[in-house]
Coordinates of N, CA and C in Angstrom, one line a residue:
Chain I
X1 N 238.6 -2.6 12.2 CA 239.7 -1.7 12.1 C 241.0 -2.4 12.4
X2 N 242.0 -2.2 11.6 CA 243.3 -2.9 11.8 C 243.9 -2.2 13.0
X3 N 244.3 -3.0 14.0 CA 244.9 -2.4 15.2 C 245.7 -3.4 16.0
X4 N 246.6 -2.8 16.8 CA 247.4 -3.5 17.8 C 246.9 -2.9 19.2
X5 N 246.5 -3.8 20.0 CA 245.9 -3.4 21.3 C 246.7 -3.9 22.5
X6 N 247.1 -3.0 23.3 CA 247.9 -3.2 24.5 C 247.1 -3.0 25.7
X7 N 247.3 -3.7 26.7 CA 246.7 -3.5 28.0 C 247.6 -3.9 29.1
X8 N 247.6 -3.1 30.2 CA 246.9 -1.9 30.4 C 247.7 -0.7 29.8
X9 N 247.0 0.5 29.7 CA 247.7 1.7 29.2 C 248.6 2.3 30.3
X10 N 248.2 2.2 31.5 CA 249.0 2.7 32.6 C 249.1 1.7 33.7
X11 N 250.3 1.6 34.3 CA 250.4 0.6 35.4 C 251.5 1.2 36.4
X12 N 251.1 1.2 37.6 CA 252.1 1.5 38.7 C 252.1 0.2 39.6
X13 N 253.4 -0.3 39.8 CA 253.5 -1.5 40.5 C 254.7 -1.3 41.5
X14 N 254.9 -2.3 42.3 CA 256.0 -2.3 43.3 C 257.1 -3.3 42.8
X15 N 258.3 -3.0 43.2 CA 259.4 -3.9 42.9 C 259.1 -5.3 43.3
X16 N 259.4 -6.2 42.3 CA 259.3 -7.6 42.5 C 257.9 -8.3 42.3
X17 N 257.0 -7.5 42.0 CA 255.6 -8.0 41.8 C 255.4 -8.3 40.3
X18 N 255.3 -9.6 40.0 CA 255.2 -10.1 38.6 C 254.0 -9.4 37.9
X19 N 254.2 -9.0 36.7 CA 253.2 -8.4 35.9 C 253.3 -8.8 34.4
X20 N 252.1 -8.7 33.7 CA 252.1 -9.1 32.3 C 251.4 -7.9 31.6
X21 N 252.0 -7.5 30.5 CA 251.4 -6.5 29.6 C 250.9 -7.3 28.3
X22 N 249.6 -7.2 28.0 CA 249.1 -8.0 26.9 C 249.2 -7.2 25.6
X23 N 249.3 -7.9 24.5 CA 249.3 -7.3 23.2 C 248.6 -8.2 22.2
X24 N 247.7 -7.7 21.5 CA 246.9 -8.4 20.5 C 246.8 -7.7 19.2
X25 N 247.0 -8.4 18.1 CA 246.8 -7.7 16.8 C 245.8 -8.5 15.9
X26 N 245.0 -7.7 15.1 CA 244.0 -8.4 14.3 C 244.3 -8.3 12.8
X27 N 245.5 -8.2 12.5 CA 245.9 -8.1 11.1 C 246.6 -9.4 10.5
X28 N 246.6 -10.4 11.3 CA 247.2 -11.7 10.9 C 248.7 -11.5 10.6
X29 N 249.4 -10.6 11.3 CA 250.8 -10.4 11.1 C 251.6 -11.5 11.7
X30 N 252.6 -11.9 11.0 CA 253.5 -12.9 11.5 C 254.5 -12.4 12.5
X31 N 255.0 -11.2 12.3 CA 256.1 -10.6 13.1 C 255.5 -9.7 14.1
X32 N 255.9 -9.9 15.4 CA 255.6 -9.0 16.5 C 256.8 -8.7 17.3
X33 N 256.8 -7.6 18.0 CA 257.9 -7.2 18.8 C 257.5 -6.3 19.9
X34 N 258.4 -6.2 20.9 CA 258.2 -5.3 22.0 C 259.4 -4.3 22.0
X35 N 259.1 -3.0 22.3 CA 260.0 -2.0 22.4 C 259.8 -1.3 23.7
X36 N 260.9 -0.7 24.2 CA 260.7 0.3 25.3 C 261.3 1.6 24.9
X37 N 260.6 2.7 25.3 CA 261.0 4.0 25.0 C 261.5 4.8 26.2
X38 N 262.7 5.3 26.1 CA 263.3 6.1 27.2 C 263.8 7.4 26.7
X39 N 263.7 8.5 27.5 CA 264.1 9.8 27.0 C 265.6 9.8 26.5
X40 N 265.8 10.3 25.3 CA 267.1 10.4 24.7 C 267.6 9.2 24.1
X41 N 266.9 8.1 24.2 CA 267.3 6.8 23.7 C 266.4 6.3 22.6
X42 N 265.3 6.9 22.3 CA 264.4 6.4 21.3 C 263.8 5.1 21.8
X43 N 263.4 4.3 20.8 CA 262.8 3.0 21.1 C 263.9 1.9 20.9
X44 N 263.9 1.0 21.8 CA 264.8 -0.1 21.8 C 264.1 -1.4 21.8
X45 N 264.5 -2.4 21.0 CA 263.7 -3.6 20.9 C 264.1 -4.5 22.1
X46 N 263.0 -5.1 22.7 CA 263.2 -6.0 23.9 C 263.3 -7.5 23.4
X47 N 262.2 -7.9 22.8 CA 262.0 -9.2 22.2 C 261.2 -9.1 20.9
X48 N 261.4 -10.2 20.1 CA 260.6 -10.2 18.9 C 260.2 -11.7 18.6
X49 N 259.2 -11.8 17.8 CA 258.7 -13.1 17.4 C 258.4 -13.2 15.9
X50 N 259.0 -14.2 15.3 CA 258.8 -14.4 13.8 C 257.5 -15.1 13.5
X51 N 257.0 -15.9 14.5 CA 255.8 -16.6 14.3 C 255.4 -17.3 15.6
X52 N 254.4 -18.1 15.5 CA 254.0 -18.8 16.7 C 255.1 -19.7 17.2
X53 N 255.4 -19.7 18.5 CA 256.4 -20.5 19.2 C 257.8 -20.1 18.7
X54 N 258.0 -19.0 18.0 CA 259.4 -18.6 17.6 C 259.6 -17.2 18.2
X55 N 260.5 -17.1 19.2 CA 260.8 -15.8 19.8 C 262.3 -15.7 19.9
X56 N 262.8 -14.5 20.0 CA 264.2 -14.2 20.2 C 264.4 -12.9 20.9
X57 N 265.6 -12.7 21.4 CA 266.0 -11.6 22.2 C 266.3 -10.4 21.2
X58 N 265.9 -9.2 21.7 CA 266.3 -8.0 21.0 C 267.5 -7.4 21.6
X59 N 267.6 -6.1 21.7 CA 268.7 -5.4 22.2 C 268.8 -5.3 23.7
X60 N 267.6 -5.3 24.4 CA 267.6 -5.1 25.8 C 266.6 -6.1 26.5
X61 N 266.9 -7.4 26.4 CA 266.0 -8.4 26.9 C 266.1 -8.7 28.4
X62 N 267.1 -8.2 29.1 CA 267.3 -8.6 30.5 C 266.1 -8.2 31.3
X63 N 265.5 -9.1 32.1 CA 264.4 -8.8 33.0 C 263.1 -9.0 32.4
X64 N 263.0 -9.5 31.1 CA 261.7 -9.6 30.4 C 261.6 -11.1 29.9
X65 N 260.4 -11.5 29.8 CA 260.0 -12.7 29.1 C 258.9 -12.5 28.1
X66 N 258.8 -13.3 27.1 CA 257.7 -13.3 26.2 C 257.2 -14.7 25.9
X67 N 256.0 -14.8 25.3 CA 255.6 -16.0 24.7 C 254.7 -15.7 23.5
X68 N 254.7 -16.7 22.6 CA 253.8 -16.5 21.4 C 253.1 -17.9 21.1
X69 N 252.0 -18.1 21.9 CA 251.3 -19.3 21.7 C 250.2 -19.2 20.6
X70 N 249.8 -18.0 20.3 CA 248.8 -17.8 19.2 C 249.4 -16.7 18.4
X71 N 249.0 -16.7 17.1 CA 249.5 -15.7 16.2 C 249.2 -14.3 16.6
X72 N 248.0 -14.1 17.1 CA 247.5 -12.7 17.4 C 248.1 -12.1 18.7
X73 N 248.5 -13.0 19.6 CA 248.9 -12.5 21.0 C 250.4 -12.6 21.3
X74 N 250.9 -11.6 21.9 CA 252.4 -11.6 22.2 C 252.6 -10.8 23.6
X75 N 252.3 -11.5 24.7 CA 252.4 -10.8 26.0 C 253.8 -10.6 26.4
X76 N 254.0 -9.5 27.2 CA 255.3 -9.2 27.8 C 255.2 -9.5 29.3
X77 N 256.2 -10.2 29.8 CA 256.1 -10.6 31.2 C 257.3 -10.1 31.9
X78 N 257.1 -9.4 33.0 CA 258.2 -9.0 33.9 C 258.0 -9.8 35.2
X79 N 258.9 -10.7 35.3 CA 258.8 -11.7 36.5 C 259.1 -11.0 37.8
X80 N 260.0 -10.1 37.8 CA 260.4 -9.4 39.1 C 260.8 -8.0 38.7
X81 N 259.8 -7.1 38.5 CA 260.1 -5.8 38.0 C 261.0 -5.0 38.9
X82 N 261.8 -4.1 38.3 CA 262.7 -3.3 39.1 C 262.5 -1.8 38.6
X83 N 262.9 -0.8 39.4 CA 262.7 0.6 39.0 C 263.3 0.9 37.7
X84 N 264.4 0.3 37.3 CA 265.0 0.6 36.0 C 264.2 0.1 34.8
X85 N 263.1 -0.6 35.1 CA 262.2 -1.0 34.0 C 261.0 0.0 33.9
X86 N 261.0 1.1 34.7 CA 260.1 2.1 34.5 C 260.3 2.7 33.1
X87 N 259.3 2.7 32.3 CA 259.4 3.1 30.9 C 258.1 3.1 30.2
X88 N 258.1 3.5 28.9 CA 257.0 3.5 28.0 C 257.2 2.3 27.1
X89 N 256.2 1.3 27.1 CA 256.4 0.1 26.3 C 255.5 0.1 25.1
X90 N 256.0 -0.4 24.0 CA 255.2 -0.5 22.8 C 255.3 -1.9 22.3
X91 N 254.1 -2.4 21.9 CA 254.1 -3.6 21.1 C 253.9 -3.2 19.6
X92 N 254.5 -4.0 18.7 CA 254.4 -3.7 17.3 C 254.2 -5.0 16.5
X93 N 253.5 -4.9 15.4 CA 253.4 -6.0 14.5 C 253.6 -5.6 13.0
X94 N 254.0 -6.5 12.2 CA 254.2 -6.2 10.8 C 254.2 -7.4 10.0
X95 N 254.0 -7.3 8.7 CA 254.2 -8.4 7.8 C 255.7 -8.6 7.6
X96 N 256.1 -9.8 7.3 CA 257.6 -10.0 7.1 C 258.1 -9.3 5.8
X97 N 257.2 -9.0 4.9 CA 257.6 -8.5 3.6 C 258.4 -7.2 3.8
X98 N 259.5 -7.1 3.2 CA 260.4 -5.9 3.4 C 259.7 -4.7 2.9
X99 N 259.8 -3.6 3.6 CA 259.3 -2.3 3.1 C 257.9 -2.0 3.7
X100 N 257.3 -2.9 4.5 CA 256.0 -2.6 5.1 C 256.3 -2.0 6.5
X101 N 255.4 -1.1 6.8 CA 255.6 -0.4 8.1 C 255.1 -1.3 9.3
X102 N 255.6 -1.0 10.4 CA 255.2 -1.6 11.6 C 254.0 -0.9 12.2
X103 N 253.0 -1.6 12.7 CA 251.9 -1.0 13.4 C 252.1 -1.1 14.9
X104 N 251.9 0.0 15.6 CA 252.2 0.0 17.0 C 250.9 0.1 17.9
X105 N 251.0 -0.5 19.0 CA 249.9 -0.4 20.0 C 250.0 1.0 20.6
X106 N 249.0 1.3 21.5 CA 248.9 2.6 22.1 C 250.0 3.0 23.1
X107 N 250.7 2.0 23.5 CA 251.7 2.2 24.5 C 251.2 1.9 25.9
X108 N 252.1 1.4 26.8 CA 251.9 1.1 28.2 C 252.9 1.8 29.0
X109 N 252.4 2.8 29.8 CA 253.3 3.5 30.7 C 253.4 2.8 32.0
X110 N 254.6 2.2 32.3 CA 254.9 1.4 33.5 C 255.7 2.2 34.4
X111 N 255.3 2.2 35.7 CA 256.1 2.8 36.7 C 256.3 1.7 37.8
X112 N 257.6 1.5 38.1 CA 257.9 0.5 39.2 C 258.5 1.3 40.3
X113 N 257.9 1.2 41.5 CA 258.4 1.9 42.7 C 259.0 1.0 43.7
Chain H
X1 N 277.1 0.2 18.1 CA 277.2 1.5 17.4 C 275.8 2.0 17.1
X2 N 275.6 3.3 17.2 CA 274.4 4.0 16.9 C 274.1 3.9 15.4
X3 N 272.9 3.3 15.1 CA 272.6 3.1 13.6 C 271.9 4.4 13.1
X4 N 271.1 5.0 13.9 CA 270.3 6.2 13.5 C 270.7 7.3 14.4
X5 N 271.0 8.5 13.8 CA 271.3 9.6 14.6 C 270.4 10.8 14.2
X6 N 269.7 11.3 15.2 CA 268.9 12.5 15.0 C 269.6 13.6 15.9
X7 N 270.1 14.6 15.4 CA 271.0 15.5 16.1 C 270.2 16.7 16.7
X8 N 268.9 16.8 16.3 CA 268.1 18.0 16.8 C 267.1 17.5 17.9
X9 N 267.4 17.8 19.1 CA 266.5 17.3 20.2 C 265.2 18.0 20.1
X10 N 265.2 19.3 19.8 CA 264.0 20.1 19.7 C 264.0 21.2 18.7
X11 N 262.9 21.5 18.1 CA 262.8 22.6 17.1 C 261.5 23.3 17.2
X12 N 261.6 24.6 16.9 CA 260.4 25.5 16.9 C 260.2 25.9 15.4
X13 N 259.0 25.9 15.0 CA 258.7 26.3 13.6 C 257.4 27.1 13.6
X14 N 257.3 28.1 12.8 CA 256.1 29.0 12.7 C 255.1 28.3 11.8
X15 N 253.9 28.4 12.3 CA 252.8 27.8 11.5 C 252.9 28.2 10.0
X16 N 252.6 27.3 9.1 CA 252.6 27.5 7.7 C 254.0 27.5 7.1
X17 N 255.0 27.4 7.9 CA 256.3 27.3 7.3 C 256.7 25.9 7.2
X18 N 257.8 25.6 6.4 CA 258.3 24.3 6.3 C 259.4 24.0 7.4
X19 N 259.6 22.7 7.7 CA 260.6 22.4 8.7 C 261.3 21.1 8.2
X20 N 262.6 21.0 8.4 CA 263.4 19.8 8.0 C 264.0 19.2 9.3
X21 N 263.7 17.9 9.4 CA 264.2 17.1 10.5 C 265.3 16.2 10.0
X22 N 266.5 16.3 10.6 CA 267.6 15.6 10.2 C 267.7 14.2 10.7
X23 N 268.2 13.3 9.8 CA 268.4 11.9 10.2 C 269.5 11.3 9.4
X24 N 270.5 10.8 10.1 CA 271.6 10.1 9.4 C 271.6 8.7 9.9
X25 N 272.1 7.8 9.1 CA 272.1 6.4 9.4 C 273.4 5.7 9.1
X26 N 273.6 4.5 9.6 CA 274.8 3.8 9.4 C 274.4 2.3 9.2
X27 N 274.8 1.8 8.0 CA 274.6 0.5 7.7 C 275.6 0.0 6.6
X28 N 275.9 -1.3 6.6 CA 276.7 -1.8 5.5 C 275.9 -2.7 4.6
X29 N 274.6 -2.8 5.0 CA 273.7 -3.6 4.2 C 273.2 -2.8 3.0
X30 N 273.4 -3.2 1.8 CA 273.0 -2.4 0.6 C 271.4 -2.3 0.5
X31 N 270.7 -3.2 1.2 CA 269.3 -3.2 1.1 C 268.7 -2.8 2.5
X32 N 268.0 -1.7 2.5 CA 267.4 -1.3 3.8 C 266.3 -0.4 3.6
X33 N 265.5 -0.1 4.6 CA 264.4 0.8 4.5 C 264.4 1.8 5.6
X34 N 263.9 3.0 5.3 CA 263.9 4.1 6.3 C 262.5 4.5 6.5
X35 N 262.2 4.7 7.7 CA 260.8 5.1 8.1 C 260.8 6.3 9.0
X36 N 259.8 7.1 8.9 CA 259.5 8.2 9.9 C 258.2 7.9 10.6
X37 N 258.3 8.1 11.9 CA 257.1 8.0 12.7 C 256.9 9.3 13.5
X38 N 255.6 9.6 13.8 CA 255.2 10.7 14.6 C 254.6 10.3 15.9
X39 N 255.0 10.9 17.0 CA 254.5 10.6 18.3 C 253.9 11.8 18.9
X40 N 252.6 12.0 18.8 CA 252.0 13.2 19.5 C 252.0 13.0 21.0
X41 N 251.6 14.0 21.7 CA 251.6 14.0 23.2 C 250.8 12.9 23.7
X42 N 249.8 12.4 23.0 CA 249.0 11.3 23.4 C 249.8 9.9 23.5
X43 N 250.9 9.9 22.8 CA 251.8 8.8 23.0 C 251.8 7.8 21.9
X44 N 250.8 7.7 21.0 CA 250.8 6.6 20.0 C 251.9 6.9 18.9
X45 N 252.3 5.9 18.2 CA 253.2 6.0 17.1 C 252.5 5.9 15.8
X46 N 252.7 6.9 15.0 CA 251.9 7.0 13.7 C 253.0 7.0 12.6
X47 N 252.8 6.0 11.7 CA 253.7 5.9 10.6 C 253.4 7.1 9.6
X48 N 254.5 7.7 9.1 CA 254.4 8.8 8.2 C 254.8 8.5 6.8
X49 N 256.0 7.9 6.6 CA 256.6 7.8 5.3 C 257.7 6.8 5.3
X50 N 257.9 6.2 4.1 CA 258.9 5.1 3.9 C 259.7 5.4 2.7
X51 N 261.0 5.1 2.8 CA 261.9 5.1 1.7 C 262.8 3.9 1.6
X52 N 262.8 3.2 0.5 CA 263.6 2.0 0.3 C 265.0 2.5 -0.3
X53 N 266.0 1.7 0.0 CA 267.4 2.1 -0.4 C 267.5 2.0 -1.9
X54 N 266.7 1.3 -2.6 CA 266.8 1.2 -4.0 C 265.8 2.1 -4.7
X55 N 265.0 2.8 -4.0 CA 264.0 3.7 -4.6 C 264.7 4.8 -5.3
X56 N 264.3 5.0 -6.5 CA 265.0 6.1 -7.3 C 264.5 7.5 -7.0
X57 N 263.3 7.6 -6.6 CA 262.7 8.9 -6.3 C 262.5 9.0 -4.7
X58 N 262.6 10.3 -4.3 CA 262.3 10.6 -2.9 C 260.8 10.3 -2.6
X59 N 260.6 9.7 -1.5 CA 259.2 9.5 -1.1 C 258.4 10.7 -0.7
X60 N 257.2 10.8 -1.0 CA 256.3 11.9 -0.6 C 255.0 11.3 -0.2
X61 N 254.4 11.9 0.9 CA 253.1 11.5 1.4 C 252.4 12.8 1.9
X62 N 251.6 13.4 1.0 CA 250.9 14.6 1.4 C 251.9 15.7 1.7
X63 N 251.9 16.3 2.9 CA 252.8 17.4 3.3 C 254.2 16.8 3.7
X64 N 254.3 15.5 3.8 CA 255.6 14.9 4.2 C 256.4 14.5 2.9
X65 N 257.7 14.8 3.0 CA 258.6 14.3 1.9 C 259.9 14.0 2.6
X66 N 260.5 13.0 2.0 CA 261.8 12.5 2.5 C 262.9 12.9 1.5
X67 N 263.9 13.6 2.1 CA 265.0 14.0 1.3 C 266.1 13.0 1.5
X68 N 266.2 12.0 0.5 CA 267.0 10.9 0.7 C 268.3 11.1 -0.1
X69 N 269.4 11.2 0.6 CA 270.8 11.3 0.0 C 271.6 10.1 0.4
X70 N 271.6 9.1 -0.5 CA 272.1 7.8 -0.2 C 273.6 7.9 0.1
X71 N 274.4 8.6 -0.7 CA 275.8 8.7 -0.5 C 276.2 9.3 0.8
X72 N 275.4 10.2 1.3 CA 275.6 10.9 2.6 C 275.0 10.1 3.7
X73 N 274.2 9.1 3.4 CA 273.5 8.3 4.4 C 272.6 9.2 5.2
X74 N 271.8 10.0 4.5 CA 270.9 10.9 5.3 C 269.5 10.7 4.7
X75 N 268.5 10.9 5.6 CA 267.1 10.7 5.2 C 266.3 11.7 6.0
X76 N 266.4 12.9 5.5 CA 265.7 14.0 6.3 C 264.2 14.1 5.9
X77 N 263.4 14.4 6.9 CA 262.0 14.5 6.8 C 261.7 16.0 6.6
X78 N 260.9 16.3 5.6 CA 260.5 17.7 5.4 C 259.0 17.8 5.6
X79 N 258.6 18.6 6.4 CA 257.1 18.9 6.7 C 256.8 20.2 6.1
X80 N 256.0 20.3 5.1 CA 255.7 21.6 4.5 C 254.4 22.1 5.1
X81 N 254.3 23.5 5.1 CA 253.1 24.2 5.6 C 252.7 23.6 6.9
X82 N 253.5 23.8 7.9 CA 253.3 23.3 9.3 C 252.0 23.7 9.8
X83 N 251.4 22.8 10.6 CA 250.1 23.0 11.3 C 250.3 22.8 12.8
X84 N 249.5 23.4 13.6 CA 249.6 23.2 15.0 C 249.6 21.7 15.4
X85 N 248.8 21.0 14.7 CA 248.7 19.5 14.9 C 250.0 18.8 14.6
X86 N 251.0 19.4 14.0 CA 252.2 18.8 13.7 C 253.2 18.8 14.9
X87 N 252.8 19.5 16.0 CA 253.6 19.5 17.2 C 253.6 18.1 17.8
X88 N 254.8 17.5 17.8 CA 255.0 16.1 18.2 C 256.4 15.8 18.3
X89 N 256.7 14.5 18.7 CA 258.1 14.0 18.6 C 258.1 13.2 17.3
X90 N 259.2 13.3 16.6 CA 259.4 12.5 15.3 C 260.6 11.6 15.4
X91 N 260.3 10.4 15.0 CA 261.4 9.4 15.1 C 261.8 8.9 13.7
X92 N 263.0 8.8 13.4 CA 263.6 8.2 12.2 C 264.0 6.8 12.6
X93 N 263.7 5.8 11.7 CA 264.0 4.4 12.0 C 264.5 3.7 10.7
X94 N 265.2 2.7 10.9 CA 265.8 1.9 9.8 C 265.6 0.4 10.0
X95 N 265.3 -0.3 8.9 CA 265.3 -1.7 9.0 C 266.2 -2.2 7.9
X96 N 267.1 -3.1 8.2 CA 268.0 -3.7 7.2 C 267.3 -5.0 6.7
X97 N 267.6 -5.4 5.5 CA 266.9 -6.5 4.9 C 267.2 -7.8 5.7
X98 N 268.4 -7.9 6.2 CA 268.7 -9.1 7.0 C 268.1 -9.2 8.4
X99 N 267.3 -8.2 8.7 CA 266.8 -8.1 10.1 C 265.4 -7.6 10.1
X100 N 264.6 -8.0 11.0 CA 263.2 -7.5 11.1 C 263.1 -6.3 12.1
X101 N 264.2 -6.1 12.8 CA 264.1 -5.1 13.8 C 264.1 -3.7 13.2
X102 N 263.4 -2.8 13.9 CA 263.5 -1.3 13.5 C 264.5 -0.7 14.5
X103 N 265.5 0.0 14.0 CA 266.4 0.7 14.9 C 266.0 2.2 14.8
X104 N 265.8 2.8 16.0 CA 265.3 4.1 16.1 C 266.3 5.1 16.5
X105 N 266.2 6.4 16.0 CA 266.9 7.5 16.6 C 266.3 7.9 17.9
X106 N 266.9 8.9 18.5 CA 266.5 9.4 19.8 C 265.3 10.3 19.7
X107 N 265.0 10.8 18.4 CA 263.8 11.6 18.2 C 264.0 13.1 18.2
X108 N 263.2 13.8 17.6 CA 263.2 15.3 17.5 C 261.8 15.8 17.9
X109 N 261.8 16.7 18.9 CA 260.5 17.3 19.3 C 260.3 18.6 18.4
X110 N 259.2 18.6 17.8 CA 258.8 19.8 17.0 C 257.6 20.5 17.7
X111 N 257.8 21.8 17.8 CA 256.7 22.6 18.4 C 256.4 23.7 17.3
X112 N 255.1 23.7 16.9 CA 254.6 24.6 15.9 C 254.0 25.8 16.6
X113 N 254.5 27.0 16.3 CA 253.9 28.2 16.9 C 252.9 28.9 16.0
X114 N 251.9 29.4 16.7 CA 250.8 30.1 15.9 C 251.3 31.5 15.5

């Protein structure tokens, strides 16, 4: 089954404790990205990757890091989480061909206290 | 500047009736795509329908249709014969050809009443 898998689904952590949210896709998609969803703001892009070892900042990259060492995996790293990073996070993947939809992971609800 | 505007934070619709969700967009790129996603209370994002800027006909997918008015820069989603399972948040999104990013609106919550 074609899917994007994120882990964990839920996470409560304390300020400053480094964490990683994993994302893996099995569709051989070149393009992957991370979004955060906040009430009234919709989804905003954090980082994206065009292919292995190619990443770039989205609209809200501050406080986040990413890496793309393999085509299927695109982890999101919060080196020192803060309460304003409490949000619902989505990983997405798609083919670069214009007009194709993005496939989203199940979401990770992160709470930083 | 906001690229996607959804002006209806929440809507109620009676079961079996049709509902229209508004979406307006802003772009200077002549080539772009418009997407609608559904987010049920379980949280996942479900792709519903796509409309390309050069498509001559309005997109349809089952009970979903997209009322695309290019000159007005609007891409409203119409859900016909609403079902209780249609209760969810709906997002309009746009991708410009020069960019891989999806720009999302704030979303509209639809509640279907029995």
